[in-house]
């Protein structure tokens, strides 16, 4: 239940961020004026997103660690001990470790850029604020791709275990 709630929440936050961010075209004077006039509200929303994203990242990071350290790695060790190991399990474990590392690295980069964005004065520098907002949005999309890759690798591991179970 918690997993579905957090996944849903993360998707809602992604959609909210997309609504906040304007398209990647030259910004019009009207849009610049909107950024200047709604600056405080935009920054408040970004701070909320920042806090919620931090919670989600901590939760997901903990889950990814648990899956790796309590399931994937111990299973591979047992398979080696029983001479049942196969390259697909090892490859999936290595891919999971790499994806988890990328997730952590990408999150740090995203969080730093989001902090810079929140610190900007969108009333005085609306164009720069907008450009930074577009970059932060791209970083957030990268985070979403990282989580999707990790989910796919978890699903692949389950499929590998199911195939192994059928063989035994």
Short mmCIF file of N, CA and C in Angstrom, two decimals:
data_model
loop_
_atom_site.label_atom_id
_atom_site.label_comp_id
_atom_site.label_asym_id
_atom_site.label_seq_id
_atom_site.Cartn_x
_atom_site.Cartn_y
_atom_site.Cartn_z
N UNK A 1 0.82 -1.19 0.00
CA UNK A 1 0.00 0.00 0.00
C UNK A 1 0.87 1.26 0.00
N UNK A 2 1.90 1.25 0.88
CA UNK A 2 2.79 2.40 0.94
C UNK A 2 3.51 2.61 -0.38
N UNK A 3 3.91 1.51 -1.02
CA UNK A 3 4.63 1.58 -2.28
C UNK A 3 3.76 2.22 -3.35
N UNK A 4 2.51 1.82 -3.42
CA UNK A 4 1.59 2.40 -4.39
C UNK A 4 1.37 3.88 -4.09
N UNK A 5 1.24 4.22 -2.81
CA UNK A 5 1.02 5.60 -2.41
C UNK A 5 2.22 6.46 -2.81
N UNK A 6 3.42 5.98 -2.52
CA UNK A 6 4.62 6.75 -2.85
C UNK A 6 4.80 6.86 -4.35
N UNK A 7 4.54 5.79 -5.07
CA UNK A 7 4.65 5.84 -6.53
C UNK A 7 3.65 6.84 -7.09
N UNK A 8 2.44 6.80 -6.60
CA UNK A 8 1.42 7.73 -7.06
C UNK A 8 1.81 9.16 -6.72
N UNK A 9 2.33 9.35 -5.53
CA UNK A 9 2.74 10.68 -5.10
C UNK A 9 3.86 11.20 -5.98
N UNK A 10 4.83 10.35 -6.30
CA UNK A 10 5.95 10.74 -7.14
C UNK A 10 5.46 11.15 -8.52
N UNK A 11 4.50 10.40 -9.08
CA UNK A 11 3.95 10.72 -10.38
C UNK A 11 3.20 12.05 -10.33
N UNK A 12 2.44 12.27 -9.28
CA UNK A 12 1.72 13.54 -9.13
C UNK A 12 2.70 14.70 -9.05
N UNK A 13 3.78 14.51 -8.31
CA UNK A 13 4.79 15.57 -8.23
C UNK A 13 5.41 15.85 -9.59
N UNK A 14 5.66 14.79 -10.36
CA UNK A 14 6.22 14.96 -11.70
C UNK A 14 5.26 15.78 -12.57
N UNK A 15 3.98 15.45 -12.51
CA UNK A 15 3.00 16.19 -13.29
C UNK A 15 2.90 17.63 -12.82
N UNK A 16 2.94 17.85 -11.53
CA UNK A 16 2.88 19.19 -10.97
C UNK A 16 4.05 20.02 -11.46
N UNK A 17 5.22 19.42 -11.48
CA UNK A 17 6.41 20.12 -11.93
C UNK A 17 6.28 20.48 -13.41
N UNK A 18 5.68 19.60 -14.21
CA UNK A 18 5.49 19.88 -15.61
C UNK A 18 4.51 21.02 -15.82
N UNK A 19 3.51 21.13 -14.97
CA UNK A 19 2.56 22.22 -15.07
C UNK A 19 3.25 23.54 -14.72
N UNK A 20 4.11 23.49 -13.73
CA UNK A 20 4.84 24.68 -13.31
C UNK A 20 5.81 25.18 -14.38
N UNK A 21 6.41 24.27 -15.09
CA UNK A 21 7.45 24.62 -16.03
C UNK A 21 6.85 24.91 -17.40
N UNK A 22 7.33 25.98 -17.97
CA UNK A 22 6.85 26.37 -19.28
C UNK A 22 7.65 25.66 -20.36
N UNK A 23 7.12 25.56 -21.59
CA UNK A 23 7.84 24.86 -22.66
C UNK A 23 9.22 25.47 -22.93
N UNK A 24 10.07 24.68 -23.60
CA UNK A 24 11.44 25.09 -23.84
C UNK A 24 11.53 25.92 -25.12
N UNK A 25 10.79 26.97 -25.20
CA UNK A 25 10.86 27.90 -26.32
C UNK A 25 11.19 29.26 -25.74
N UNK A 26 11.48 30.18 -26.62
CA UNK A 26 11.77 31.53 -26.16
C UNK A 26 10.60 32.02 -25.30
N UNK A 27 10.95 32.57 -24.19
CA UNK A 27 9.92 32.98 -23.24
C UNK A 27 9.37 34.36 -23.63
N UNK A 28 8.06 34.48 -23.59
CA UNK A 28 7.41 35.74 -23.96
C UNK A 28 7.41 36.71 -22.79
N UNK A 29 7.16 37.94 -23.10
CA UNK A 29 7.07 38.97 -22.06
C UNK A 29 5.93 38.67 -21.08
N UNK A 30 4.85 38.13 -21.60
CA UNK A 30 3.70 37.78 -20.76
C UNK A 30 4.11 36.72 -19.72
N UNK A 31 4.85 35.72 -20.19
CA UNK A 31 5.30 34.67 -19.28
C UNK A 31 6.31 35.20 -18.27
N UNK A 32 7.17 36.09 -18.73
CA UNK A 32 8.13 36.72 -17.81
C UNK A 32 7.39 37.48 -16.71
N UNK A 33 6.35 38.19 -17.12
CA UNK A 33 5.54 38.94 -16.14
C UNK A 33 4.87 37.99 -15.15
N UNK A 34 4.38 36.84 -15.65
CA UNK A 34 3.75 35.86 -14.77
C UNK A 34 4.75 35.31 -13.75
N UNK A 35 5.95 35.04 -14.22
CA UNK A 35 6.98 34.54 -13.30
C UNK A 35 7.29 35.59 -12.24
N UNK A 36 7.41 36.84 -12.66
CA UNK A 36 7.71 37.92 -11.71
C UNK A 36 6.58 38.10 -10.69
N UNK A 37 5.34 38.08 -11.16
CA UNK A 37 4.22 38.33 -10.25
C UNK A 37 3.91 37.14 -9.35
N UNK A 38 4.16 35.93 -9.84
CA UNK A 38 3.86 34.72 -9.05
C UNK A 38 5.11 34.13 -8.41
N UNK A 39 6.17 34.89 -8.37
CA UNK A 39 7.47 34.41 -7.90
C UNK A 39 7.38 33.74 -6.53
N UNK A 40 6.77 34.41 -5.58
CA UNK A 40 6.71 33.86 -4.23
C UNK A 40 5.93 32.54 -4.19
N UNK A 41 4.83 32.47 -4.90
CA UNK A 41 4.04 31.24 -4.93
C UNK A 41 4.81 30.11 -5.63
N UNK A 42 5.50 30.44 -6.70
CA UNK A 42 6.30 29.44 -7.42
C UNK A 42 7.39 28.90 -6.50
N UNK A 43 8.08 29.79 -5.80
CA UNK A 43 9.16 29.36 -4.92
C UNK A 43 8.63 28.52 -3.76
N UNK A 44 7.47 28.89 -3.23
CA UNK A 44 6.86 28.08 -2.16
C UNK A 44 6.55 26.67 -2.67
N UNK A 45 6.00 26.59 -3.88
CA UNK A 45 5.69 25.28 -4.46
C UNK A 45 6.97 24.47 -4.69
N UNK A 46 8.00 25.13 -5.16
CA UNK A 46 9.27 24.44 -5.38
C UNK A 46 9.87 23.93 -4.07
N UNK A 47 9.72 24.70 -3.01
CA UNK A 47 10.22 24.26 -1.70
C UNK A 47 9.45 23.02 -1.21
N UNK A 48 8.14 23.01 -1.46
CA UNK A 48 7.33 21.83 -1.09
C UNK A 48 7.78 20.62 -1.89
N UNK A 49 7.99 20.80 -3.18
CA UNK A 49 8.46 19.71 -4.03
C UNK A 49 9.82 19.22 -3.54
N UNK A 50 10.67 20.15 -3.18
CA UNK A 50 12.00 19.81 -2.69
C UNK A 50 11.92 18.93 -1.44
N UNK A 51 11.08 19.31 -0.50
CA UNK A 51 10.92 18.52 0.73
C UNK A 51 10.34 17.13 0.44
N UNK A 52 9.31 17.09 -0.38
CA UNK A 52 8.66 15.82 -0.69
C UNK A 52 9.57 14.91 -1.50
N UNK A 53 10.31 15.48 -2.42
CA UNK A 53 11.25 14.68 -3.20
C UNK A 53 12.33 14.08 -2.31
N UNK A 54 12.77 14.84 -1.33
CA UNK A 54 13.78 14.32 -0.40
C UNK A 54 13.22 13.11 0.36
N UNK A 55 11.98 13.20 0.80
CA UNK A 55 11.35 12.07 1.51
C UNK A 55 11.23 10.85 0.60
N UNK A 56 10.80 11.08 -0.62
CA UNK A 56 10.64 9.98 -1.57
C UNK A 56 11.99 9.35 -1.87
N UNK A 57 13.01 10.17 -2.08
CA UNK A 57 14.33 9.65 -2.38
C UNK A 57 14.88 8.81 -1.24
N UNK A 58 14.70 9.28 -0.02
CA UNK A 58 15.17 8.51 1.14
C UNK A 58 14.42 7.18 1.21
N UNK A 59 13.12 7.23 1.01
CA UNK A 59 12.32 6.00 1.05
C UNK A 59 12.75 5.04 -0.05
N UNK A 60 12.83 5.53 -1.28
CA UNK A 60 13.20 4.66 -2.39
C UNK A 60 14.64 4.16 -2.24
N UNK A 61 15.54 5.04 -1.84
CA UNK A 61 16.93 4.63 -1.64
C UNK A 61 17.03 3.52 -0.61
N UNK A 62 16.27 3.62 0.47
CA UNK A 62 16.26 2.57 1.48
C UNK A 62 15.70 1.26 0.94
N UNK A 63 14.66 1.37 0.13
CA UNK A 63 14.07 0.16 -0.47
C UNK A 63 15.05 -0.49 -1.44
N UNK A 64 15.71 0.33 -2.25
CA UNK A 64 16.68 -0.22 -3.20
C UNK A 64 17.84 -0.90 -2.47
N UNK A 65 18.30 -0.28 -1.39
CA UNK A 65 19.37 -0.90 -0.59
C UNK A 65 18.90 -2.23 -0.01
N UNK A 66 17.69 -2.24 0.52
CA UNK A 66 17.16 -3.46 1.12
C UNK A 66 17.03 -4.56 0.07
N UNK A 67 16.52 -4.24 -1.09
CA UNK A 67 16.36 -5.23 -2.15
C UNK A 67 17.72 -5.79 -2.55
N UNK A 68 18.69 -4.92 -2.69
CA UNK A 68 20.02 -5.36 -3.09
C UNK A 68 20.69 -6.20 -2.00
N UNK A 69 20.66 -5.70 -0.78
CA UNK A 69 21.41 -6.34 0.32
C UNK A 69 20.68 -7.51 0.99
N UNK A 70 19.37 -7.54 0.87
CA UNK A 70 18.62 -8.62 1.54
C UNK A 70 18.07 -9.66 0.57
N UNK A 71 18.11 -9.35 -0.72
CA UNK A 71 17.53 -10.29 -1.66
C UNK A 71 18.50 -10.64 -2.80
N UNK A 72 18.86 -9.66 -3.60
CA UNK A 72 19.65 -9.94 -4.81
C UNK A 72 21.02 -10.53 -4.47
N UNK A 73 21.78 -9.84 -3.63
CA UNK A 73 23.14 -10.32 -3.32
C UNK A 73 23.14 -11.64 -2.55
N UNK A 74 22.34 -11.77 -1.48
CA UNK A 74 22.34 -13.06 -0.77
C UNK A 74 21.91 -14.24 -1.66
N UNK A 75 20.95 -13.98 -2.53
CA UNK A 75 20.51 -15.04 -3.44
C UNK A 75 21.66 -15.46 -4.36
N UNK A 76 22.37 -14.50 -4.90
CA UNK A 76 23.49 -14.83 -5.78
C UNK A 76 24.58 -15.59 -5.04
N UNK A 77 24.84 -15.22 -3.80
CA UNK A 77 25.83 -15.95 -3.00
C UNK A 77 25.38 -17.40 -2.80
N UNK A 78 24.12 -17.60 -2.46
CA UNK A 78 23.58 -18.96 -2.27
C UNK A 78 23.65 -19.77 -3.57
N UNK A 79 23.34 -19.12 -4.68
CA UNK A 79 23.39 -19.82 -5.96
C UNK A 79 24.81 -20.27 -6.29
N UNK A 80 25.79 -19.43 -5.98
CA UNK A 80 27.19 -19.81 -6.20
C UNK A 80 27.56 -20.97 -5.30
N UNK A 81 27.16 -20.91 -4.04
CA UNK A 81 27.46 -21.99 -3.09
C UNK A 81 26.87 -23.32 -3.55
N UNK A 82 25.71 -23.28 -4.17
CA UNK A 82 25.02 -24.50 -4.61
C UNK A 82 25.32 -24.86 -6.06
N UNK A 83 26.28 -24.15 -6.66
CA UNK A 83 26.64 -24.36 -8.07
C UNK A 83 25.45 -24.19 -9.02
N UNK A 84 24.59 -23.26 -8.70
CA UNK A 84 23.43 -22.96 -9.54
C UNK A 84 23.53 -21.57 -10.19
N UNK A 85 24.63 -20.93 -9.95
CA UNK A 85 24.79 -19.57 -10.45
C UNK A 85 24.74 -19.52 -11.96
N UNK A 86 24.20 -18.42 -12.46
CA UNK A 86 24.26 -18.22 -13.90
C UNK A 86 24.53 -16.74 -14.19
N UNK A 87 25.00 -16.50 -15.38
CA UNK A 87 25.46 -15.15 -15.75
C UNK A 87 24.34 -14.11 -15.69
N UNK A 88 23.11 -14.53 -15.94
CA UNK A 88 21.99 -13.58 -15.92
C UNK A 88 21.80 -12.96 -14.53
N UNK A 89 21.93 -13.77 -13.49
CA UNK A 89 21.80 -13.25 -12.12
C UNK A 89 22.91 -12.26 -11.80
N UNK A 90 24.13 -12.62 -12.18
CA UNK A 90 25.28 -11.75 -11.90
C UNK A 90 25.15 -10.44 -12.69
N UNK A 91 24.77 -10.56 -13.95
CA UNK A 91 24.60 -9.37 -14.78
C UNK A 91 23.51 -8.46 -14.22
N UNK A 92 22.40 -9.05 -13.80
CA UNK A 92 21.31 -8.25 -13.25
C UNK A 92 21.74 -7.55 -11.95
N UNK A 93 22.50 -8.27 -11.12
CA UNK A 93 22.99 -7.65 -9.89
C UNK A 93 23.91 -6.47 -10.22
N UNK A 94 24.81 -6.65 -11.15
CA UNK A 94 25.72 -5.57 -11.54
C UNK A 94 24.96 -4.39 -12.12
N UNK A 95 23.97 -4.67 -12.95
CA UNK A 95 23.15 -3.60 -13.52
C UNK A 95 22.37 -2.87 -12.44
N UNK A 96 21.88 -3.61 -11.46
CA UNK A 96 21.13 -3.00 -10.36
C UNK A 96 22.04 -2.08 -9.54
N UNK A 97 23.25 -2.55 -9.25
CA UNK A 97 24.21 -1.73 -8.50
C UNK A 97 24.52 -0.45 -9.29
N UNK A 98 24.77 -0.59 -10.58
CA UNK A 98 25.06 0.59 -11.41
C UNK A 98 23.88 1.55 -11.45
N UNK A 99 22.69 1.02 -11.60
CA UNK A 99 21.49 1.87 -11.67
C UNK A 99 21.23 2.57 -10.34
N UNK A 100 21.47 1.86 -9.24
CA UNK A 100 21.30 2.46 -7.91
C UNK A 100 22.32 3.59 -7.69
N UNK A 101 23.54 3.37 -8.15
CA UNK A 101 24.58 4.40 -8.05
C UNK A 101 24.19 5.62 -8.89
N UNK A 102 23.69 5.37 -10.10
CA UNK A 102 23.25 6.47 -10.97
C UNK A 102 22.08 7.22 -10.34
N UNK A 103 21.15 6.49 -9.74
CA UNK A 103 20.01 7.11 -9.05
C UNK A 103 20.51 8.07 -7.96
N UNK A 104 21.44 7.62 -7.15
CA UNK A 104 21.96 8.47 -6.06
C UNK A 104 22.69 9.68 -6.62
N UNK A 105 23.52 9.48 -7.62
CA UNK A 105 24.28 10.57 -8.23
C UNK A 105 23.35 11.58 -8.90
N UNK A 106 22.39 11.07 -9.66
CA UNK A 106 21.45 11.96 -10.36
C UNK A 106 20.59 12.73 -9.36
N UNK A 107 20.22 12.09 -8.27
CA UNK A 107 19.43 12.80 -7.27
C UNK A 107 20.22 13.95 -6.66
N UNK A 108 21.47 13.71 -6.34
CA UNK A 108 22.31 14.76 -5.76
C UNK A 108 22.42 15.94 -6.71
N UNK A 109 22.63 15.64 -7.98
CA UNK A 109 22.72 16.69 -9.00
C UNK A 109 21.40 17.46 -9.10
N UNK A 110 20.30 16.71 -9.13
CA UNK A 110 18.97 17.34 -9.19
C UNK A 110 18.72 18.23 -7.98
N UNK A 111 19.03 17.71 -6.80
CA UNK A 111 18.79 18.45 -5.56
C UNK A 111 19.62 19.73 -5.53
N UNK A 112 20.87 19.67 -5.98
CA UNK A 112 21.72 20.85 -6.01
C UNK A 112 21.15 21.91 -6.95
N UNK A 113 20.72 21.47 -8.12
CA UNK A 113 20.15 22.43 -9.06
C UNK A 113 18.83 23.01 -8.55
N UNK A 114 18.04 22.18 -7.89
CA UNK A 114 16.79 22.66 -7.32
C UNK A 114 17.07 23.68 -6.22
N UNK A 115 18.07 23.44 -5.40
CA UNK A 115 18.46 24.41 -4.36
C UNK A 115 18.89 25.73 -4.98
N UNK A 116 19.67 25.66 -6.06
CA UNK A 116 20.09 26.88 -6.76
C UNK A 116 18.87 27.62 -7.31
N UNK A 117 17.93 26.88 -7.85
CA UNK A 117 16.72 27.48 -8.40
C UNK A 117 15.92 28.18 -7.30
N UNK A 118 15.73 27.51 -6.19
CA UNK A 118 14.97 28.10 -5.08
C UNK A 118 15.67 29.35 -4.55
N UNK A 119 16.99 29.38 -4.61
CA UNK A 119 17.74 30.53 -4.09
C UNK A 119 17.72 31.72 -5.05
N UNK A 120 17.34 31.51 -6.30
CA UNK A 120 17.32 32.59 -7.28
C UNK A 120 16.20 33.58 -6.99
N UNK A 121 16.41 34.81 -7.41
CA UNK A 121 15.38 35.84 -7.28
C UNK A 121 14.64 35.92 -8.61
N UNK A 122 13.48 35.28 -8.67
CA UNK A 122 12.75 35.23 -9.93
C UNK A 122 12.10 36.57 -10.29
N UNK A 123 12.03 37.48 -9.36
CA UNK A 123 11.50 38.82 -9.67
C UNK A 123 12.53 39.65 -10.42
N UNK A 124 13.78 39.50 -10.04
CA UNK A 124 14.85 40.29 -10.68
C UNK A 124 15.43 39.59 -11.91
N UNK A 125 15.40 38.25 -11.92
CA UNK A 125 16.00 37.48 -13.01
C UNK A 125 15.03 36.43 -13.55
N UNK A 126 13.89 36.86 -14.09
CA UNK A 126 12.90 35.86 -14.53
C UNK A 126 13.39 34.98 -15.67
N UNK A 127 14.18 35.51 -16.61
CA UNK A 127 14.66 34.69 -17.72
C UNK A 127 15.63 33.62 -17.23
N UNK A 128 16.56 34.02 -16.36
CA UNK A 128 17.52 33.06 -15.82
C UNK A 128 16.81 32.02 -14.96
N UNK A 129 15.81 32.48 -14.22
CA UNK A 129 15.02 31.58 -13.39
C UNK A 129 14.33 30.54 -14.27
N UNK A 130 13.75 31.01 -15.36
CA UNK A 130 13.06 30.10 -16.29
C UNK A 130 14.03 29.08 -16.88
N UNK A 131 15.19 29.55 -17.31
CA UNK A 131 16.19 28.65 -17.90
C UNK A 131 16.62 27.59 -16.88
N UNK A 132 16.83 28.01 -15.64
CA UNK A 132 17.22 27.06 -14.60
C UNK A 132 16.07 26.09 -14.31
N UNK A 133 14.86 26.58 -14.35
CA UNK A 133 13.68 25.75 -14.12
C UNK A 133 13.60 24.64 -15.18
N UNK A 134 13.90 24.97 -16.42
CA UNK A 134 13.90 23.98 -17.50
C UNK A 134 14.97 22.92 -17.24
N UNK A 135 16.14 23.34 -16.78
CA UNK A 135 17.22 22.40 -16.48
C UNK A 135 16.85 21.48 -15.32
N UNK A 136 16.23 22.04 -14.30
CA UNK A 136 15.80 21.24 -13.15
C UNK A 136 14.74 20.23 -13.59
N UNK A 137 13.87 20.66 -14.45
CA UNK A 137 12.84 19.76 -14.97
C UNK A 137 13.48 18.58 -15.69
N UNK A 138 14.51 18.83 -16.46
CA UNK A 138 15.20 17.75 -17.16
C UNK A 138 15.87 16.80 -16.16
N UNK A 139 16.45 17.34 -15.12
CA UNK A 139 17.08 16.51 -14.09
C UNK A 139 16.03 15.63 -13.41
N UNK A 140 14.86 16.19 -13.21
CA UNK A 140 13.78 15.43 -12.57
C UNK A 140 13.32 14.29 -13.47
N UNK A 141 13.30 14.52 -14.77
CA UNK A 141 12.95 13.46 -15.72
C UNK A 141 14.00 12.35 -15.67
N UNK A 142 15.25 12.74 -15.51
CA UNK A 142 16.32 11.74 -15.39
C UNK A 142 16.08 10.88 -14.16
N UNK A 143 15.66 11.51 -13.07
CA UNK A 143 15.36 10.76 -11.84
C UNK A 143 14.23 9.76 -12.10
N UNK A 144 13.24 10.17 -12.83
CA UNK A 144 12.12 9.28 -13.14
C UNK A 144 12.61 8.09 -13.97
N UNK A 145 13.49 8.35 -14.93
CA UNK A 145 14.05 7.28 -15.75
C UNK A 145 14.86 6.31 -14.89
N UNK A 146 15.61 6.86 -13.93
CA UNK A 146 16.40 6.01 -13.03
C UNK A 146 15.49 5.07 -12.22
N UNK A 147 14.39 5.61 -11.71
CA UNK A 147 13.49 4.76 -10.92
C UNK A 147 12.82 3.70 -11.79
N UNK A 148 12.51 4.06 -13.03
CA UNK A 148 11.91 3.08 -13.94
C UNK A 148 12.91 1.96 -14.26
N UNK A 149 14.16 2.31 -14.46
CA UNK A 149 15.18 1.30 -14.73
C UNK A 149 15.33 0.36 -13.54
N UNK A 150 15.35 0.91 -12.34
CA UNK A 150 15.47 0.07 -11.15
C UNK A 150 14.26 -0.85 -11.00
N UNK A 151 13.08 -0.35 -11.28
CA UNK A 151 11.88 -1.20 -11.24
C UNK A 151 11.98 -2.34 -12.25
N UNK A 152 12.45 -2.01 -13.45
CA UNK A 152 12.59 -3.04 -14.48
C UNK A 152 13.61 -4.10 -14.07
N UNK A 153 14.70 -3.67 -13.46
CA UNK A 153 15.72 -4.63 -13.00
C UNK A 153 15.19 -5.51 -11.87
N UNK A 154 14.36 -4.93 -10.99
CA UNK A 154 13.74 -5.73 -9.94
C UNK A 154 12.81 -6.77 -10.55
N UNK A 155 12.03 -6.35 -11.53
CA UNK A 155 11.12 -7.28 -12.21
C UNK A 155 11.89 -8.37 -12.94
N UNK A 156 12.98 -7.99 -13.55
CA UNK A 156 13.81 -8.99 -14.24
C UNK A 156 14.34 -10.02 -13.25
N UNK A 157 14.76 -9.57 -12.07
CA UNK A 157 15.26 -10.50 -11.07
C UNK A 157 14.18 -11.47 -10.63
N UNK A 158 12.97 -10.99 -10.48
CA UNK A 158 11.85 -11.86 -10.12
C UNK A 158 11.62 -12.89 -11.22
N UNK A 159 11.69 -12.47 -12.48
CA UNK A 159 11.51 -13.41 -13.59
C UNK A 159 12.63 -14.45 -13.61
N UNK A 160 13.85 -14.03 -13.33
CA UNK A 160 14.98 -14.97 -13.29
C UNK A 160 14.78 -16.01 -12.18
N UNK A 161 14.31 -15.54 -11.05
CA UNK A 161 14.07 -16.46 -9.93
C UNK A 161 12.95 -17.44 -10.30
N UNK A 162 11.93 -16.96 -10.94
CA UNK A 162 10.81 -17.82 -11.34
C UNK A 162 11.30 -18.88 -12.32
N UNK A 163 12.12 -18.49 -13.28
CA UNK A 163 12.67 -19.47 -14.24
C UNK A 163 13.53 -20.51 -13.52
N UNK A 164 14.35 -20.04 -12.60
CA UNK A 164 15.22 -20.97 -11.85
C UNK A 164 14.38 -21.93 -11.03
N UNK A 165 13.35 -21.43 -10.42
CA UNK A 165 12.45 -22.26 -9.60
C UNK A 165 11.81 -23.35 -10.45
N UNK A 166 11.43 -23.02 -11.66
CA UNK A 166 10.82 -24.00 -12.57
C UNK A 166 11.81 -25.09 -12.96
N UNK A 167 13.10 -24.73 -13.07
CA UNK A 167 14.13 -25.70 -13.46
C UNK A 167 14.46 -26.66 -12.34
N UNK A 168 14.33 -26.19 -11.11
CA UNK A 168 14.75 -27.01 -9.96
C UNK A 168 13.71 -28.02 -9.59
#
